[in-house]
JSON list of C-alpha atoms in Angstrom, two decimals:
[
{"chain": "A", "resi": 57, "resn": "UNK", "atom": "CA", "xyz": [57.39, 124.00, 92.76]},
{"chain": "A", "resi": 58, "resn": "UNK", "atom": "CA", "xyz": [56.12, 120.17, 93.87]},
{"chain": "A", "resi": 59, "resn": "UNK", "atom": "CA", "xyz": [58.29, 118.89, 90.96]},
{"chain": "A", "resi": 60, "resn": "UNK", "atom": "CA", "xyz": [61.51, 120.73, 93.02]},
{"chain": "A", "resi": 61, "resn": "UNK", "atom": "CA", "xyz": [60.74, 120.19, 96.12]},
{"chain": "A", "resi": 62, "resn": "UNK", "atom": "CA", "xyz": [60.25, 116.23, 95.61]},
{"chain": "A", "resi": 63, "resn": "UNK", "atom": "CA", "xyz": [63.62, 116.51, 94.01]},
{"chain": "A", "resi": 64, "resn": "UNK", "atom": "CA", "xyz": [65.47, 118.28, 96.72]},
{"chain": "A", "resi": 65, "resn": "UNK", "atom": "CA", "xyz": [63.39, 115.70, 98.68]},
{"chain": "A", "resi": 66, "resn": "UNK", "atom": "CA", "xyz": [65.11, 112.84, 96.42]},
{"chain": "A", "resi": 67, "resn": "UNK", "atom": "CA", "xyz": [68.84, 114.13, 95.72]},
{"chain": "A", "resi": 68, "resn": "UNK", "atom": "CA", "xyz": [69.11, 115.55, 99.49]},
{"chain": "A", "resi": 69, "resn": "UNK", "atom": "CA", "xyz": [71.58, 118.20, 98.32]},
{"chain": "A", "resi": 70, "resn": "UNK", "atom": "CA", "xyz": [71.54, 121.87, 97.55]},
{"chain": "A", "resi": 71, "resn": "UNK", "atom": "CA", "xyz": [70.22, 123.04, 94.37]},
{"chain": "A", "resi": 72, "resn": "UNK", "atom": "CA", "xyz": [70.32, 126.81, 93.19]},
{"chain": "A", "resi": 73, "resn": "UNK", "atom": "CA", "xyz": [67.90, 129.34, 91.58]},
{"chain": "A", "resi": 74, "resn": "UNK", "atom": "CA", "xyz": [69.59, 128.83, 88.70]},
{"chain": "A", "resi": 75, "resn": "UNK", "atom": "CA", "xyz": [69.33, 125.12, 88.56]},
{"chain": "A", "resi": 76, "resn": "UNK", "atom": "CA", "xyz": [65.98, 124.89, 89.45]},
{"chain": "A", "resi": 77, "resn": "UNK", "atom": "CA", "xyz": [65.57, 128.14, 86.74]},
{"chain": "A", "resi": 78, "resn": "UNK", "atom": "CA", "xyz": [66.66, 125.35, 83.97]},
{"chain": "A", "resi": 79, "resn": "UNK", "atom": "CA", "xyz": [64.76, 122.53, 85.45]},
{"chain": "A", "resi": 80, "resn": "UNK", "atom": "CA", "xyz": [61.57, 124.50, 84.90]},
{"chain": "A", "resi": 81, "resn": "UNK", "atom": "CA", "xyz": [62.43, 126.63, 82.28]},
{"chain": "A", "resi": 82, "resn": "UNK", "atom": "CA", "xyz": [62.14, 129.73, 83.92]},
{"chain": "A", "resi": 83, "resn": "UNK", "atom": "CA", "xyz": [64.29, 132.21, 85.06]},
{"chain": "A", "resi": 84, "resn": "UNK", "atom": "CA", "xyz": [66.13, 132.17, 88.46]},
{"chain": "A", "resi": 85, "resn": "UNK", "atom": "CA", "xyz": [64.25, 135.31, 89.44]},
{"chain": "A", "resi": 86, "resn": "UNK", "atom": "CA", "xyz": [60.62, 134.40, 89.20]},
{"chain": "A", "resi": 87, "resn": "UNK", "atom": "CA", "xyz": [62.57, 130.92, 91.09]},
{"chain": "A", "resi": 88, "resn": "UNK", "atom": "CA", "xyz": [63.55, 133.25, 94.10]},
{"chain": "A", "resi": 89, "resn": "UNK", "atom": "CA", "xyz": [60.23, 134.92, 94.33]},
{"chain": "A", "resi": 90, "resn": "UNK", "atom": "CA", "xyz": [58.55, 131.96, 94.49]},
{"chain": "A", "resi": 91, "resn": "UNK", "atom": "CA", "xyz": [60.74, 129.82, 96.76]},
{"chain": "A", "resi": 92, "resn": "UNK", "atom": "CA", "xyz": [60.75, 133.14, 98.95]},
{"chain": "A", "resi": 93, "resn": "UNK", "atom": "CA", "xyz": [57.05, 132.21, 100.31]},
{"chain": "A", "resi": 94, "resn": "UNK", "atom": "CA", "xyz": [58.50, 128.55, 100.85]},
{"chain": "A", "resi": 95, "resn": "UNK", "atom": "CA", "xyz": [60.83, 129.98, 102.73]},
{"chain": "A", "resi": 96, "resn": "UNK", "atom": "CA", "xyz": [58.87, 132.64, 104.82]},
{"chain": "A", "resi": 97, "resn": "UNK", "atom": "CA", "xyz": [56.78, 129.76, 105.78]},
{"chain": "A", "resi": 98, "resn": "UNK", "atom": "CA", "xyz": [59.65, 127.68, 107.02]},
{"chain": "A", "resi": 99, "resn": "UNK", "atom": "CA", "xyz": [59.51, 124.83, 103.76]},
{"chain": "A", "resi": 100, "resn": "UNK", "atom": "CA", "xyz": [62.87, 125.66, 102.29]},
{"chain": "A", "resi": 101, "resn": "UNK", "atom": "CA", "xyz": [65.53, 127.76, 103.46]},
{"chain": "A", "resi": 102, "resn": "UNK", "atom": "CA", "xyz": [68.56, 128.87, 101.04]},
{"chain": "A", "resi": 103, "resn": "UNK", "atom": "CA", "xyz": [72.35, 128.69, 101.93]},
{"chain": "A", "resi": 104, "resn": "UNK", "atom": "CA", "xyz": [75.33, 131.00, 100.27]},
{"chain": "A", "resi": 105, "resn": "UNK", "atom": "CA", "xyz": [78.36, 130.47, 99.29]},
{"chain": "A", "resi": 106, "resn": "UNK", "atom": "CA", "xyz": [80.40, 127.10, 97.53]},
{"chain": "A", "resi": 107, "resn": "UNK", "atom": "CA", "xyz": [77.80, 124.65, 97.75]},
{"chain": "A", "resi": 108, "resn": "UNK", "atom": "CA", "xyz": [74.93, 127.05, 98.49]},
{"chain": "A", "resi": 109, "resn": "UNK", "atom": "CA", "xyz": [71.59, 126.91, 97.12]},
{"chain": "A", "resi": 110, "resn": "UNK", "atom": "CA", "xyz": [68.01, 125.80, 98.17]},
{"chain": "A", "resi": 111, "resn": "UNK", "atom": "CA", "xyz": [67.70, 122.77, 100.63]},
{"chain": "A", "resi": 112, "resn": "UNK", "atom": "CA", "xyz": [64.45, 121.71, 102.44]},
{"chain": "A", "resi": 113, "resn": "UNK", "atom": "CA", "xyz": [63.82, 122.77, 106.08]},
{"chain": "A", "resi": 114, "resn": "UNK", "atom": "CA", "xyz": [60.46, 121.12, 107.29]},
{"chain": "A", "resi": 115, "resn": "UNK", "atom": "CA", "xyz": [59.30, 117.34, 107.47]},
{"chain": "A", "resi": 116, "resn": "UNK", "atom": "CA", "xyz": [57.43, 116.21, 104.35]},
{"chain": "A", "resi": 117, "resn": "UNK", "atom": "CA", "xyz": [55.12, 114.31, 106.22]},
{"chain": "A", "resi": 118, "resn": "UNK", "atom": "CA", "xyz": [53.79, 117.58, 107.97]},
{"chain": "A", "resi": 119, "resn": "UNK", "atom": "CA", "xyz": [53.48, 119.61, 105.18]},
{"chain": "A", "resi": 120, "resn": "UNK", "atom": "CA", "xyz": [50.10, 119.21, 102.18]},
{"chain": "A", "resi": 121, "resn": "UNK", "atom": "CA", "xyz": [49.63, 120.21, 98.98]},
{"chain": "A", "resi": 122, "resn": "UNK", "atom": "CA", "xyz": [47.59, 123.13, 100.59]},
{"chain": "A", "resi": 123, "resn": "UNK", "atom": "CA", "xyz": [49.93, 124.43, 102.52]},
{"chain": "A", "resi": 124, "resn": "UNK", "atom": "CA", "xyz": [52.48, 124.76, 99.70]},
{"chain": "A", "resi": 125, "resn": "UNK", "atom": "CA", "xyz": [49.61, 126.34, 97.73]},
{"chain": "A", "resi": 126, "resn": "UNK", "atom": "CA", "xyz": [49.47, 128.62, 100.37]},
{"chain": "A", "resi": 127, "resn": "UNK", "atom": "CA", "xyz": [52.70, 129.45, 100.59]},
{"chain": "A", "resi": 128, "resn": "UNK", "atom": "CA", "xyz": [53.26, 130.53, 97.26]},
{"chain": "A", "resi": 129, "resn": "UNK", "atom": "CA", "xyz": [50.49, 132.74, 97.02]},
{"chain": "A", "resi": 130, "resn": "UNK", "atom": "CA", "xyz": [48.26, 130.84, 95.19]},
{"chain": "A", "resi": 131, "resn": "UNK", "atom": "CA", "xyz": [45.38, 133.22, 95.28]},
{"chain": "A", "resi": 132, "resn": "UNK", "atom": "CA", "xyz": [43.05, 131.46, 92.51]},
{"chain": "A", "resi": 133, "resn": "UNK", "atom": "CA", "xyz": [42.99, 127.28, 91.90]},
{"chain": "A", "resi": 134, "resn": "UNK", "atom": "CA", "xyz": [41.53, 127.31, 88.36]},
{"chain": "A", "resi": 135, "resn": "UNK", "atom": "CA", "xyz": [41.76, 129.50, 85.61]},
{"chain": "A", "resi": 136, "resn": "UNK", "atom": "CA", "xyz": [38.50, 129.84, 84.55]},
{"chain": "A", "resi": 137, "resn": "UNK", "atom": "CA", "xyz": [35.95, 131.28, 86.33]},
{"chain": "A", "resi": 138, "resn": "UNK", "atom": "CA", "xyz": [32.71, 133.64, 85.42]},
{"chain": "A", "resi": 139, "resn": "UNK", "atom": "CA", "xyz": [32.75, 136.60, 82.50]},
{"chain": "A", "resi": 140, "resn": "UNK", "atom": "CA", "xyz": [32.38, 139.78, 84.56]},
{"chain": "A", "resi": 141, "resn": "UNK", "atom": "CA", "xyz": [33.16, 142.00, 81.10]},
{"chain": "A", "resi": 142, "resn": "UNK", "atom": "CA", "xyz": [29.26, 143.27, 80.56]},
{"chain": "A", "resi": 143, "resn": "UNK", "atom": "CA", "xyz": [27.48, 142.86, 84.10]},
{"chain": "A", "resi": 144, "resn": "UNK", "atom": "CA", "xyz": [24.51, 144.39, 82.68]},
{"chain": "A", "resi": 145, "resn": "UNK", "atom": "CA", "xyz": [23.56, 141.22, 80.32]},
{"chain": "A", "resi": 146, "resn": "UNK", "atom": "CA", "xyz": [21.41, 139.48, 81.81]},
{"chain": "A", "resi": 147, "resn": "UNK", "atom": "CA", "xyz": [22.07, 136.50, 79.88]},
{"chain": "A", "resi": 148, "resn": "UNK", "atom": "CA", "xyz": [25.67, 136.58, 82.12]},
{"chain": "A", "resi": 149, "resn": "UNK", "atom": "CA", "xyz": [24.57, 137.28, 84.94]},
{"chain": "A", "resi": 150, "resn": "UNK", "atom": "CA", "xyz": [22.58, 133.98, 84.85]},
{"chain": "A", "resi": 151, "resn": "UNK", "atom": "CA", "xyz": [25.29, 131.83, 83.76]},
{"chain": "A", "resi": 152, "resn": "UNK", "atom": "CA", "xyz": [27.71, 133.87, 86.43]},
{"chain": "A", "resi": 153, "resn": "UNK", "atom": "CA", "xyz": [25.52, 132.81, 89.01]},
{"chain": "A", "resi": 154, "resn": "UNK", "atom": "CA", "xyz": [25.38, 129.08, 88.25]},
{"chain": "A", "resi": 155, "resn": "UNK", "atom": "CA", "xyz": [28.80, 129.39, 87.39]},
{"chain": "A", "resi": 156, "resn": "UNK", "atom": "CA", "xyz": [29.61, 130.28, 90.84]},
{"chain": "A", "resi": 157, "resn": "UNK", "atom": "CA", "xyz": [27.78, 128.06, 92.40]},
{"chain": "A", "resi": 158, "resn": "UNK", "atom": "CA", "xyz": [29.90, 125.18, 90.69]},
{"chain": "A", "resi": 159, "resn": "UNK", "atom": "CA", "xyz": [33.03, 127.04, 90.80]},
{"chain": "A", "resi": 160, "resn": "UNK", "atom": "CA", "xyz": [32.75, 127.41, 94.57]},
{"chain": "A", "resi": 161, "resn": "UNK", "atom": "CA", "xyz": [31.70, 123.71, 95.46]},
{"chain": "A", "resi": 162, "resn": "UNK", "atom": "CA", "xyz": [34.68, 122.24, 92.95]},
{"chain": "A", "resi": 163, "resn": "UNK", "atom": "CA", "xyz": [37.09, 124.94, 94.76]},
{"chain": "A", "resi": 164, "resn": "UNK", "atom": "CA", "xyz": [36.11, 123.58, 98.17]},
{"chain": "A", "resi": 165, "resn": "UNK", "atom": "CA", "xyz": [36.43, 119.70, 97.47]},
{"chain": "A", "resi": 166, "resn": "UNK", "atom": "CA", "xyz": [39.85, 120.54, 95.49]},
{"chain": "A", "resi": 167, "resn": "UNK", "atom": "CA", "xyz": [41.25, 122.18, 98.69]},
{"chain": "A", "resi": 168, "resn": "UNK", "atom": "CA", "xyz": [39.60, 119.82, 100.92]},
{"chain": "A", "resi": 169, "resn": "UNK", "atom": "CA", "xyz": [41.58, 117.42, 98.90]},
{"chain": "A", "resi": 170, "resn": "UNK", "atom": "CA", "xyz": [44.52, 118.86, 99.01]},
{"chain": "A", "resi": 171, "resn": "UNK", "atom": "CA", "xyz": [44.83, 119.14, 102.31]},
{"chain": "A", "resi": 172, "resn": "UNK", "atom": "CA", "xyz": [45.39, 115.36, 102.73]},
{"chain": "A", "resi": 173, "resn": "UNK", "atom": "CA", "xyz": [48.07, 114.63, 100.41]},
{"chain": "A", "resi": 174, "resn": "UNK", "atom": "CA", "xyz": [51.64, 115.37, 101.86]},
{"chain": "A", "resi": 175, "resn": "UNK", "atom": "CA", "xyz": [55.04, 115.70, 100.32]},
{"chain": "A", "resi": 176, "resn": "UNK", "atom": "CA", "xyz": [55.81, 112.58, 101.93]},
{"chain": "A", "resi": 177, "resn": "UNK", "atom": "CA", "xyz": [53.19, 110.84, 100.58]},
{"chain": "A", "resi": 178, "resn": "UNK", "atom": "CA", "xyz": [54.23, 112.80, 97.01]},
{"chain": "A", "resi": 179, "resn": "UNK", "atom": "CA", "xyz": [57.98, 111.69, 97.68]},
{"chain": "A", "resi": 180, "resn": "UNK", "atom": "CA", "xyz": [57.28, 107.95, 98.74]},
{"chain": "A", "resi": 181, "resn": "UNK", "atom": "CA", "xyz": [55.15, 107.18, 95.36]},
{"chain": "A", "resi": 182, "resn": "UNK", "atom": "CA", "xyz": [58.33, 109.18, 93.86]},
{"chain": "A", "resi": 183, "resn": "UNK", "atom": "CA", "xyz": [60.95, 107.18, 94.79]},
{"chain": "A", "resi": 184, "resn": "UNK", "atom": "CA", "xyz": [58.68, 104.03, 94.21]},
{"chain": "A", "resi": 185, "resn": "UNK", "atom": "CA", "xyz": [58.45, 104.91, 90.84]},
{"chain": "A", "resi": 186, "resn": "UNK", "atom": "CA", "xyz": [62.21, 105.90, 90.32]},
{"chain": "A", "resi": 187, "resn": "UNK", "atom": "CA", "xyz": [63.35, 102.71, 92.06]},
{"chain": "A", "resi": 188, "resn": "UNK", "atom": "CA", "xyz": [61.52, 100.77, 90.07]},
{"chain": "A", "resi": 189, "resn": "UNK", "atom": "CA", "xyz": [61.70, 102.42, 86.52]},
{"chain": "A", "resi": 190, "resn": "UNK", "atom": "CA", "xyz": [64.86, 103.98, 84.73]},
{"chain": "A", "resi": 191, "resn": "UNK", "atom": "CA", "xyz": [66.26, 107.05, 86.79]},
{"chain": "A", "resi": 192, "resn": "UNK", "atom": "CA", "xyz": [64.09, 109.94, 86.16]},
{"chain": "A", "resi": 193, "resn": "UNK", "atom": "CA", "xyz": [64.93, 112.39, 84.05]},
{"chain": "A", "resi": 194, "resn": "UNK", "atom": "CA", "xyz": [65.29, 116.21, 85.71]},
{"chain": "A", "resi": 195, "resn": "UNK", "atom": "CA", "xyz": [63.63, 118.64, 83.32]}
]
């Protein structure tokens, strides 16, 4: 969703499910359930009719990379994480415990992270690199 919202950021007009559906190749309903969180917490908000479609609602520079993790329901930040399949090994139950360990201390500094980085600081280096490079190219 950062590469969408930087664009709405960018083009400044509406853009709908389906658009965005395309630009991510998706469909436009796993779009609207996603963008729905955005919306409930007040990020985008989603106009109907001609000329309808998904603007932005908030200022980037109040917004992080954690909150819009947040917003979407981003329960888990990797995708790895400890083998819970035969609890009764002890050979993994040794590794899941210094597994954890790890997985817990990069989890915090990740989200620590993220919560400095803005979309406005996301959407400056953006247009930076689009002013200064060929246009970009939406995918």
């Amino acid at each position: 969703m950062l590469h969408v919202l930087l664009h709405m950021a960018r083009d400044g007009h509406p853009v709908t499910s389906e658009q965005i559906a395309k630009m991510l190749g998706t469909n436009a309903a796993v779009v609207r359930r996603t963008l729905a969180g955005l919306r409930q917490a007040g990020y985008v908000k989603a106009g109907k009719g001609y000329n309808g479609g998904w603007t932005l609602a908030c200022d980037l520079s109040q917004v992080t990379l954690l909150d819009i993790h947040n917003a979407v329901g981003g329960p888990r930040i990797f995708a790895i994480g400890t083998d819970r399949e035969n609890p009764e090994c002890g050979v993994e139950r040794v590794v899941n415990a210094s597994l954890e360990e790890a997985m817990q201390q990069a989890k915090d500094l990740l989200l620590e992270r993220l919560g400095t980085i803005t979309l406005a600081d996301l959407s400056n280096e953006f247009n930076t690199l689009c002013g200064t490079h060929e246009p970009p190219v939406i995918h």
